[in-house]
PDB file of C-alpha atoms in Angstrom:
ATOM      1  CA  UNK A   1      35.494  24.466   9.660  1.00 55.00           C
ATOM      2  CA  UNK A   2      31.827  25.319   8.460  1.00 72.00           C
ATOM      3  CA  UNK A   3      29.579  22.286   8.401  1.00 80.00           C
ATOM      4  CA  UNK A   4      28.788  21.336   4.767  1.00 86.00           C
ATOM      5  CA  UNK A   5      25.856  23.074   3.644  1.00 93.00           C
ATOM      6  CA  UNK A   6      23.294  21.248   0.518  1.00 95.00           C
ATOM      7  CA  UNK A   7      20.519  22.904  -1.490  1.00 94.00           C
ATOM      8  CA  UNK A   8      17.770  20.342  -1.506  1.00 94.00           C
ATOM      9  CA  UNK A   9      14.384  20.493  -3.091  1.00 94.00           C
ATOM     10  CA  UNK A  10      11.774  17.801  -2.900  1.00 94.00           C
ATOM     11  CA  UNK A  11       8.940  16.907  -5.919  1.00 94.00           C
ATOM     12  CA  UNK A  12       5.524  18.870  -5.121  1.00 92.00           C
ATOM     13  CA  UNK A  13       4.129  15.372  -5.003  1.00 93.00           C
ATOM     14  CA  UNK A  14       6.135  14.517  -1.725  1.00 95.00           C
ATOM     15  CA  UNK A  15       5.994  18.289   0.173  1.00 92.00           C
ATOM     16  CA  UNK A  16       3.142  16.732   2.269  1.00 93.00           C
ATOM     17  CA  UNK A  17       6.184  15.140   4.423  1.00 94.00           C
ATOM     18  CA  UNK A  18       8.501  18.459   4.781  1.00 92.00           C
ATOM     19  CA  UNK A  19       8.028  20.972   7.329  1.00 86.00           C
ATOM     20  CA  UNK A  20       5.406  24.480   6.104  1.00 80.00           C
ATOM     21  CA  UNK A  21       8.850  26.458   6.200  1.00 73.00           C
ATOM     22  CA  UNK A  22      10.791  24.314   3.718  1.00 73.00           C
ATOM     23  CA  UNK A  23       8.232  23.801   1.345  1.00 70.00           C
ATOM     24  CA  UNK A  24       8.984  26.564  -1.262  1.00 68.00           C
ATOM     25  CA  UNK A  25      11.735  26.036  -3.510  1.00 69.00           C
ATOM     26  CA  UNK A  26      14.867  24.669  -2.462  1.00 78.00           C
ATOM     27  CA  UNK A  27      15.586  24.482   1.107  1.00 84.00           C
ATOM     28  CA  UNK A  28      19.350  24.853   2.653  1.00 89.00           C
ATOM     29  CA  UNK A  29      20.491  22.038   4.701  1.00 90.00           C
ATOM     30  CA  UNK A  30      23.744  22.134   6.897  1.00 90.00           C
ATOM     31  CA  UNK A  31      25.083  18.504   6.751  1.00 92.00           C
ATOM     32  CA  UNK A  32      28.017  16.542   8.871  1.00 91.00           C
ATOM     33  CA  UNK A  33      29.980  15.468   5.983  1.00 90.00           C
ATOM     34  CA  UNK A  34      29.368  12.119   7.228  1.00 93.00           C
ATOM     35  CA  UNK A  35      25.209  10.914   7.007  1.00 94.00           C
ATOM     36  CA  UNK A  36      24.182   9.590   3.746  1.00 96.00           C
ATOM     37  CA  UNK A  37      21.786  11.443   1.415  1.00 97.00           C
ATOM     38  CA  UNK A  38      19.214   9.047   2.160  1.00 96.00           C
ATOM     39  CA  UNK A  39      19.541   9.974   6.154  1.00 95.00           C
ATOM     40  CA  UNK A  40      19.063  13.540   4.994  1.00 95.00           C
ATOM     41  CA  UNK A  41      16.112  12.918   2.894  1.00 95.00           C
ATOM     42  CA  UNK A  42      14.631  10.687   5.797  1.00 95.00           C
ATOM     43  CA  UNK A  43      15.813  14.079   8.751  1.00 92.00           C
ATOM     44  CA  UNK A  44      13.504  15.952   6.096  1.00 92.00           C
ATOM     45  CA  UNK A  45      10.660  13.995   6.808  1.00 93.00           C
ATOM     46  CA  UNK A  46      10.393  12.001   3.511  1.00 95.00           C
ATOM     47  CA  UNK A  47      10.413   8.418   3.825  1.00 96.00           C
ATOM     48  CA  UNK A  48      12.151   6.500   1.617  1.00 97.00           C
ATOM     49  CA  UNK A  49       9.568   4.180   0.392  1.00 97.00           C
ATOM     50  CA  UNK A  50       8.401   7.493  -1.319  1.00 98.00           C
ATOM     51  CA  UNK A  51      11.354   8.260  -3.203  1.00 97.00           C
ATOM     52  CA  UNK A  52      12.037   7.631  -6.788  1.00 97.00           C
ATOM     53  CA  UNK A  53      15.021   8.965  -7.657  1.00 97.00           C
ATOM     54  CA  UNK A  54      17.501  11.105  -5.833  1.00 98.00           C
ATOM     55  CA  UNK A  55      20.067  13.729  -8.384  1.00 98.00           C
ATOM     56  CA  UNK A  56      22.802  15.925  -7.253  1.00 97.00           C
ATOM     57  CA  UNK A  57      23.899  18.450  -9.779  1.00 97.00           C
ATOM     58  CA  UNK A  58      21.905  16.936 -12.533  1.00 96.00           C
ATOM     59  CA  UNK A  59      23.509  13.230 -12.288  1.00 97.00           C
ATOM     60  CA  UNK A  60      21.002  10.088 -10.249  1.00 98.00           C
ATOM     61  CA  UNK A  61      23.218   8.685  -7.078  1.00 98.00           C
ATOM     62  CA  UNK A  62      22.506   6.257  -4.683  1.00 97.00           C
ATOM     63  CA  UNK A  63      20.637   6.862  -1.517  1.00 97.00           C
ATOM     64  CA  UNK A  64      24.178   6.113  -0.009  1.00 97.00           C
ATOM     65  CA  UNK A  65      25.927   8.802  -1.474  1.00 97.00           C
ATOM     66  CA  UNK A  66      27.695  11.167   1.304  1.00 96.00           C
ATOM     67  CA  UNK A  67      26.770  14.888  -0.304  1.00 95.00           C
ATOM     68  CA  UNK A  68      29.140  17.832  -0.534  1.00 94.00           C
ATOM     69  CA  UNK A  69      29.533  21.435   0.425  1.00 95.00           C
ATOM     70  CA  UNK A  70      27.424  23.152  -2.092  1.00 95.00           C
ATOM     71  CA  UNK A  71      25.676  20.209  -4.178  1.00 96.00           C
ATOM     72  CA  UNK A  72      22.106  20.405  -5.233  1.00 96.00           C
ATOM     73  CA  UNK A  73      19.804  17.821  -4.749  1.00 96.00           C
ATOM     74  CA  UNK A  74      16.556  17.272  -6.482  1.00 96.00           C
ATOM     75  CA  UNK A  75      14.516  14.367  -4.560  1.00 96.00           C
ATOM     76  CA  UNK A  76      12.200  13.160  -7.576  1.00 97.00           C
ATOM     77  CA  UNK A  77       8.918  10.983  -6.052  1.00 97.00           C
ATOM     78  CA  UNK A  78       8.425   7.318  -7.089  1.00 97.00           C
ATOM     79  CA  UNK A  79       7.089   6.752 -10.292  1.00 95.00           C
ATOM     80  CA  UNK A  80       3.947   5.346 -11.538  1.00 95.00           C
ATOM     81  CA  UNK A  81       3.274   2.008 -12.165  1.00 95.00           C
ATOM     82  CA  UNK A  82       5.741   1.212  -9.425  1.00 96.00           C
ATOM     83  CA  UNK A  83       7.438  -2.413 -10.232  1.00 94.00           C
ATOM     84  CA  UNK A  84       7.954  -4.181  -7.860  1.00 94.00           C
ATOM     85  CA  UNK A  85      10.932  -7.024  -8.475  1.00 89.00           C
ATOM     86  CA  UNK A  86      11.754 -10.211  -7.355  1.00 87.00           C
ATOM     87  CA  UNK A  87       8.418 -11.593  -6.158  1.00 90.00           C
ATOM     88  CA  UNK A  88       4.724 -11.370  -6.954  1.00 94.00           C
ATOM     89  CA  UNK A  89       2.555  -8.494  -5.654  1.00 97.00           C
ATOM     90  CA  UNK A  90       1.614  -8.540  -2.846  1.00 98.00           C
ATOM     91  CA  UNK A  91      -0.147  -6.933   0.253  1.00 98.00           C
ATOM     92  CA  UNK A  92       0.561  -6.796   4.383  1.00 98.00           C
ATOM     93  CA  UNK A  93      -1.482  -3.646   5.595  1.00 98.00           C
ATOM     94  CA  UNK A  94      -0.939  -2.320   9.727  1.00 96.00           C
ATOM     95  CA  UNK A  95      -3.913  -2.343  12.004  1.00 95.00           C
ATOM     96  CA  UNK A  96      -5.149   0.586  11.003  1.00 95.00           C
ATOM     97  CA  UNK A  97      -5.943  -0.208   7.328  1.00 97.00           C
ATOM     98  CA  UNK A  98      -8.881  -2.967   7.792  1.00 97.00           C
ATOM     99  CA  UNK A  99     -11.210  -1.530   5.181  1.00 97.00           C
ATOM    100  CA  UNK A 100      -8.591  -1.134   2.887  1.00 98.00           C
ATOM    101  CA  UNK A 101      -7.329  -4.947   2.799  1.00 98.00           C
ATOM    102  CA  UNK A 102     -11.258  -5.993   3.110  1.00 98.00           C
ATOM    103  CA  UNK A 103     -11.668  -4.211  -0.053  1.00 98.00           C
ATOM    104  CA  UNK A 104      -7.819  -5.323  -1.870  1.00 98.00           C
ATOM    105  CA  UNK A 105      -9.646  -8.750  -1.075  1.00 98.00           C
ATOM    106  CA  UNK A 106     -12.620  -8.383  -2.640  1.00 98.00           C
ATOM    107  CA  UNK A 107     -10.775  -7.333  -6.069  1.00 98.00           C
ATOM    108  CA  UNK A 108      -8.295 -10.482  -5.724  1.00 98.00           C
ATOM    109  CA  UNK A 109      -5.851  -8.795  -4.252  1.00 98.00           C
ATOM    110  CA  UNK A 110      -3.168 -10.947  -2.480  1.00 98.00           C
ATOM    111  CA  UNK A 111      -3.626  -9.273   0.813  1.00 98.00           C
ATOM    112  CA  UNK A 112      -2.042  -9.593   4.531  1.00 98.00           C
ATOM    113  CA  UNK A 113      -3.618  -7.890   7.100  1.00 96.00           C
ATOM    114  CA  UNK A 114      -2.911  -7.620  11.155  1.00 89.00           C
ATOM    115  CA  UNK A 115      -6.419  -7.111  13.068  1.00 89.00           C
ATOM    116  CA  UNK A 116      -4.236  -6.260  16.436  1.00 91.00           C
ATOM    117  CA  UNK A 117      -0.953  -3.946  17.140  1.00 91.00           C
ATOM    118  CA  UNK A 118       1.608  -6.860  16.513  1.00 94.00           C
ATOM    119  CA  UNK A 119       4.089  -3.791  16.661  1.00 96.00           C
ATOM    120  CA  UNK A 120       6.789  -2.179  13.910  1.00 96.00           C
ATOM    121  CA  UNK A 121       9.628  -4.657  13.945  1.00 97.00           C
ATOM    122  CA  UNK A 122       7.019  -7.734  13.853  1.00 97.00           C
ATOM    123  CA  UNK A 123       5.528  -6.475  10.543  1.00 97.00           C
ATOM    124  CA  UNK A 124       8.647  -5.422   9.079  1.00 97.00           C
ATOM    125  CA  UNK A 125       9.850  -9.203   9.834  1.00 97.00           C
ATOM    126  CA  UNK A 126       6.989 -10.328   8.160  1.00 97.00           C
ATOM    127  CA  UNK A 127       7.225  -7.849   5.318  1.00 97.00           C
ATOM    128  CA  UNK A 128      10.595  -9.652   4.619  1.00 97.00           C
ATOM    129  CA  UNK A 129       9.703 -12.988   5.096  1.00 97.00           C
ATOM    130  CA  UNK A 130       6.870 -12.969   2.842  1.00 97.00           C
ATOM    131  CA  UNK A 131       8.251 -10.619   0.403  1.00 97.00           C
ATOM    132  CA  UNK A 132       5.295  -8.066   0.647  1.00 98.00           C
ATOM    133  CA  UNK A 133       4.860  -4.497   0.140  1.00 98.00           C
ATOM    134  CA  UNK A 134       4.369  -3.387   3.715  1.00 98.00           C
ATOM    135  CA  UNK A 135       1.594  -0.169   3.157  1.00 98.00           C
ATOM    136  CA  UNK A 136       1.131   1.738   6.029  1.00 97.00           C
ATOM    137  CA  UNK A 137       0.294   5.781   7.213  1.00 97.00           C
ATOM    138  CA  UNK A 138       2.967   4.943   9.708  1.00 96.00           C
ATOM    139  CA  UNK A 139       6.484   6.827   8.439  1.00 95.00           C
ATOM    140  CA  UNK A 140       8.529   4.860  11.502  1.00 95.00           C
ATOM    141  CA  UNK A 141       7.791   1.748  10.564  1.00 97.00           C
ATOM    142  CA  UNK A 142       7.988   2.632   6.557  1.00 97.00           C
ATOM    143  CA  UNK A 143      11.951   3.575   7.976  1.00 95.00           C
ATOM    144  CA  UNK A 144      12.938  -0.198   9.075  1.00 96.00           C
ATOM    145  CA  UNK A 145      15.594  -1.086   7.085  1.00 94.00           C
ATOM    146  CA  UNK A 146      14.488  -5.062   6.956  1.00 96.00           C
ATOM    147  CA  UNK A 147      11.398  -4.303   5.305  1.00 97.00           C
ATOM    148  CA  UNK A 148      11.547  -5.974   2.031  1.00 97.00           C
ATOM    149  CA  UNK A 149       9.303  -2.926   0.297  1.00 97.00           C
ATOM    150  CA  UNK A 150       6.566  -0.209   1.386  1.00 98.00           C
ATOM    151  CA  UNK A 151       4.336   2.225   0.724  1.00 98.00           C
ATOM    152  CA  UNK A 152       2.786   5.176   2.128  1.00 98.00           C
ATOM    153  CA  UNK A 153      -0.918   5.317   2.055  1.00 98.00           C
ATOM    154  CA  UNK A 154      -1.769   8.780   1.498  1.00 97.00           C
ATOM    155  CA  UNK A 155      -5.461   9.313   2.444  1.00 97.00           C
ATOM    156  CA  UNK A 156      -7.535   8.401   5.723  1.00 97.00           C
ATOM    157  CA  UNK A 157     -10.751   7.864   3.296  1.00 97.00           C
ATOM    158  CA  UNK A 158     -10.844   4.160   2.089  1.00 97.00           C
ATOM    159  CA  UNK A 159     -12.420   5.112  -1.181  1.00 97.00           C
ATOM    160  CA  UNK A 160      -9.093   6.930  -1.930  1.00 98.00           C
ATOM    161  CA  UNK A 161      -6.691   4.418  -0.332  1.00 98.00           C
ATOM    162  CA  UNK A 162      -7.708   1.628  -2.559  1.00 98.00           C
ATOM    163  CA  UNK A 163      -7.667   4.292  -5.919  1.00 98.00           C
ATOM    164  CA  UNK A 164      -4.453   5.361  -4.613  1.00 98.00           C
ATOM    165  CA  UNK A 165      -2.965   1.995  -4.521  1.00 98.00           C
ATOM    166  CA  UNK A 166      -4.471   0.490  -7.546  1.00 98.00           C
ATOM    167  CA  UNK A 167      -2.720   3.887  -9.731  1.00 97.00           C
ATOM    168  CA  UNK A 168       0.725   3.174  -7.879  1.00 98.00           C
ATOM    169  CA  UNK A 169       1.049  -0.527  -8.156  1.00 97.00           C
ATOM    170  CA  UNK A 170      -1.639  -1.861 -10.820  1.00 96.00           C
ATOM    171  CA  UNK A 171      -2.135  -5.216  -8.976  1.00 96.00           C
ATOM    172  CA  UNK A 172      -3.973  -8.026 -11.514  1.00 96.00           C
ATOM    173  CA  UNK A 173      -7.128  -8.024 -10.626  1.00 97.00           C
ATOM    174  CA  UNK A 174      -9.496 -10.960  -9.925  1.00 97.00           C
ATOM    175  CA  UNK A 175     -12.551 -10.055  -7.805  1.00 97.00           C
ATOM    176  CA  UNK A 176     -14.217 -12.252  -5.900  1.00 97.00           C
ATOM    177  CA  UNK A 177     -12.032 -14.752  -5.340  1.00 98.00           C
ATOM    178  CA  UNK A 178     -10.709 -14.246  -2.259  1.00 98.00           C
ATOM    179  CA  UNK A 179     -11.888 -14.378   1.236  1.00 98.00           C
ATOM    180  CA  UNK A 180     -12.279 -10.620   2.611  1.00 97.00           C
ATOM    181  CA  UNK A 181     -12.096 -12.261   6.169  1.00 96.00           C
ATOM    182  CA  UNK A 182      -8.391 -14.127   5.833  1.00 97.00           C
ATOM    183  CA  UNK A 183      -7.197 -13.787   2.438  1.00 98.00           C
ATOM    184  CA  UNK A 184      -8.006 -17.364   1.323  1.00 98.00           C
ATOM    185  CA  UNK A 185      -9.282 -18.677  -2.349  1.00 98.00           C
ATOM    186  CA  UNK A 186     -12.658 -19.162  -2.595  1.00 97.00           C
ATOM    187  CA  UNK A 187     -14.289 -21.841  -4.397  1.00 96.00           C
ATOM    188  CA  UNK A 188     -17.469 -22.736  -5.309  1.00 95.00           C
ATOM    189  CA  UNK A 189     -20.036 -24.596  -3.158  1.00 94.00           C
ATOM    190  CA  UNK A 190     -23.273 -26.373  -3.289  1.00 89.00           C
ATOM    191  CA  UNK A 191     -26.303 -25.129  -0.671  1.00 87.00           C
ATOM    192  CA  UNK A 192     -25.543 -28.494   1.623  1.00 85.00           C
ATOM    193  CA  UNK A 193     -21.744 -27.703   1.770  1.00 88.00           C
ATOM    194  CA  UNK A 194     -22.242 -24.524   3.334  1.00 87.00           C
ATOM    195  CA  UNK A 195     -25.589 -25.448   4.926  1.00 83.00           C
ATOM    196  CA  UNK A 196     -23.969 -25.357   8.738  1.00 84.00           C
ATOM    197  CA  UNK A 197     -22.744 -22.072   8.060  1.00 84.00           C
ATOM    198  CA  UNK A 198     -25.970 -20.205   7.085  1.00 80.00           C
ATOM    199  CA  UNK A 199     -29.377 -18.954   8.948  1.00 77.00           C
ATOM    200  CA  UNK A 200     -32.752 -20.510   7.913  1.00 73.00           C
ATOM    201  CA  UNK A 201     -33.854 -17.626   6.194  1.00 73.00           C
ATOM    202  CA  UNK A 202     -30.655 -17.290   4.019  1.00 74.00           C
ATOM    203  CA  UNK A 203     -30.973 -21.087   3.180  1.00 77.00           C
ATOM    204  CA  UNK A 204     -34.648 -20.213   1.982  1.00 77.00           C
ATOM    205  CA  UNK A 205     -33.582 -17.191  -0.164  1.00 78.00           C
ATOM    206  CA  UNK A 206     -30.067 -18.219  -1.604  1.00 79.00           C
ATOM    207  CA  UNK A 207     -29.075 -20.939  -4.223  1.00 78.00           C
ATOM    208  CA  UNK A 208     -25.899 -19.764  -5.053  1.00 79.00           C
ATOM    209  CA  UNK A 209     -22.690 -19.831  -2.520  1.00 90.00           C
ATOM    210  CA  UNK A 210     -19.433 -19.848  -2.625  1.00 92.00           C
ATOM    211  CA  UNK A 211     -16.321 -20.717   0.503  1.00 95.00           C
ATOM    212  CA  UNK A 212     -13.277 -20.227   1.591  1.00 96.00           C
ATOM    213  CA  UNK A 213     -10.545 -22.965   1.138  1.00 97.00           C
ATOM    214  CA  UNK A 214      -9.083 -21.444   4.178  1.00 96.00           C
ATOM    215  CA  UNK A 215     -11.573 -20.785   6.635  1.00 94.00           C
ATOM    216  CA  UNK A 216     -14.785 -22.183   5.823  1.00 94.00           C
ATOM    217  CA  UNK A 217     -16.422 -18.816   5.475  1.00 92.00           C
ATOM    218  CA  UNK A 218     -19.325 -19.122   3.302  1.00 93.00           C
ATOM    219  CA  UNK A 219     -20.583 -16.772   0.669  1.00 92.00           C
ATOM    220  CA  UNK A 220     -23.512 -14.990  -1.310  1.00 87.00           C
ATOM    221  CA  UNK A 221     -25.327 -12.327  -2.765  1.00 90.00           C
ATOM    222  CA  UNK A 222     -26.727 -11.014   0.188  1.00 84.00           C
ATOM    223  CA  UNK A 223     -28.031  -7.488   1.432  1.00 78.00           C
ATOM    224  CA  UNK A 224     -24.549  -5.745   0.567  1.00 85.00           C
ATOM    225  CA  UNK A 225     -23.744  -7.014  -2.677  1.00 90.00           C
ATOM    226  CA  UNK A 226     -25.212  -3.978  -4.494  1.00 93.00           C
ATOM    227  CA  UNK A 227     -21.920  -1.865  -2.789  1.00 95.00           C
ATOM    228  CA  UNK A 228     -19.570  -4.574  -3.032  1.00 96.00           C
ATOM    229  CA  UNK A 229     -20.367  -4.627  -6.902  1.00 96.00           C
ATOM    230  CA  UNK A 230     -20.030  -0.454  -7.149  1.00 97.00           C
ATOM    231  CA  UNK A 231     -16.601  -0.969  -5.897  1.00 97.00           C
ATOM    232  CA  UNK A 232     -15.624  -3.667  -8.073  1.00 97.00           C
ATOM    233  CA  UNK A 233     -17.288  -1.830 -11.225  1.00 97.00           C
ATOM    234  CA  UNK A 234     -15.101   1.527 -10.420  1.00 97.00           C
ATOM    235  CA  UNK A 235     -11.878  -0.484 -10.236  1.00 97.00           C
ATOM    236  CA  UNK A 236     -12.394  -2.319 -12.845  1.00 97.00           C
ATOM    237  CA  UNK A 237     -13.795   0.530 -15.197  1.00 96.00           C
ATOM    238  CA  UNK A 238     -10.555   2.441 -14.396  1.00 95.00           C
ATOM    239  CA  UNK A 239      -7.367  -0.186 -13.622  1.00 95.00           C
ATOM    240  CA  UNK A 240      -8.615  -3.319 -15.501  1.00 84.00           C
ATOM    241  CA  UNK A 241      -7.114  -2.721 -18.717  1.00 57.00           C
ATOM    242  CA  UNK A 242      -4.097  -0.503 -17.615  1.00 50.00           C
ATOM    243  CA  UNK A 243      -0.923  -1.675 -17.689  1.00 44.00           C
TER     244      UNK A 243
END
């Protein structure tokens, strides 16, 4: 007996993940009559995280669904704003995404972040645990099962990671209140609370601090704030009043 055989075709938006030869049209898949559509979405190269909607014949089914000799499948991308149920937003980014969650952070942005290679199945544990959406450039570890949501992060630029993320989940944001160092609230603080914390020269020039309820990391308008602002200004200017 012939192995079933499928007519898939994947949104333009997701063709980055499919091989150059299948990326025209719909592509012909030969199938065991036994892996789930989802398997054969994920074979293509498409994680799941980046699927919105999966149709055969016209009609949504499940990821689950076993597909047939001759179906057609149309693998739709996930739409935007994504919602994401069952728990606030919020953030654990791999090793490899450090500006990124720096600048998540600085907007407010309830953000997790591992600074070393704690490997796949130790984030994904942690993804579930915390409930976060795990975001990642890593399409093995956006495949573990336990995770309890992810994202791909498109672009290596961080300029376009953090528009990229803002359009796809539009997160509240509340800049500076958070600690870009660990992800703690930040309160404000008086030059003699923070006093042990900052150089004689910033103790001449500075009247206005703030610190982490976390870590003790004090805080200021110092020689960066000018491009800390620009980024806050874009966001803001463009996701602030977007629902």
């Amino acid at each position: 007996m012939n192995a079933p055989e499928i007519h898939v075709e994947v949104a333009p938006e997701l063709a980055l993940f499919v091989p150059q030869h299948r990326r025209s049209g719909a592509t012909r898949l030969a199938t065991d009559g036994v892996s789930t559509l989802g398997h054969v979405v994920e074979s293509l190269g498409v994680p799941l995280t980046e699927v919105g909607g999966l149709l055969v014949d016209g009609r949504p089914v499940p990821a689950g669904h076993v597909p047939k000799d001759g179906e057609r499948v149309s693998v739709r991308a996930v739409p935007r704003p994504q919602r994401i149920p069952d728990a606030p937003l919020r953030f654990l980014l791999d090793v490899h995404l450090g500006t990124l969650a720096r600048r998540l952070r600085l907007l407010g942005v309830d953000t997790a972040y591992e600074s070393t290679d704690i490997g796949d199945a130790a984030l994904a544990a942690r993804s579930a645990a915390e409930q976060r959406v795990m975001l990642s450039r890593d399409r093995g570890l956006l495949r573990r099962r336990e995770l309890f949501a992810g994202a791909f992060v498109y672009s290596t630029r961080p300029d376009e990671q953090l528009r990229d993320v803002l359009d796809r989940f539009r997160p509240e944001l509340r800049p500076w209140t958070r600690c870009t160092a660990c992800n703690g609230l930040l309160k404000e603080a008086t030059k003699e609370e923070v006093a042990d914390r900052l150089e004689a020269g910033t103790q001449r020039t500075y009247d206005v601090f703030a610190q982490c309820r976390e870590c003790g990391r004090a805080y200021w308008k110092g020689a960066h704030h000018e491009q800390l602002e620009a980024i806050v200004e874009r966001a803001l200017a463009e996701f602030a009043q977007r629902g």
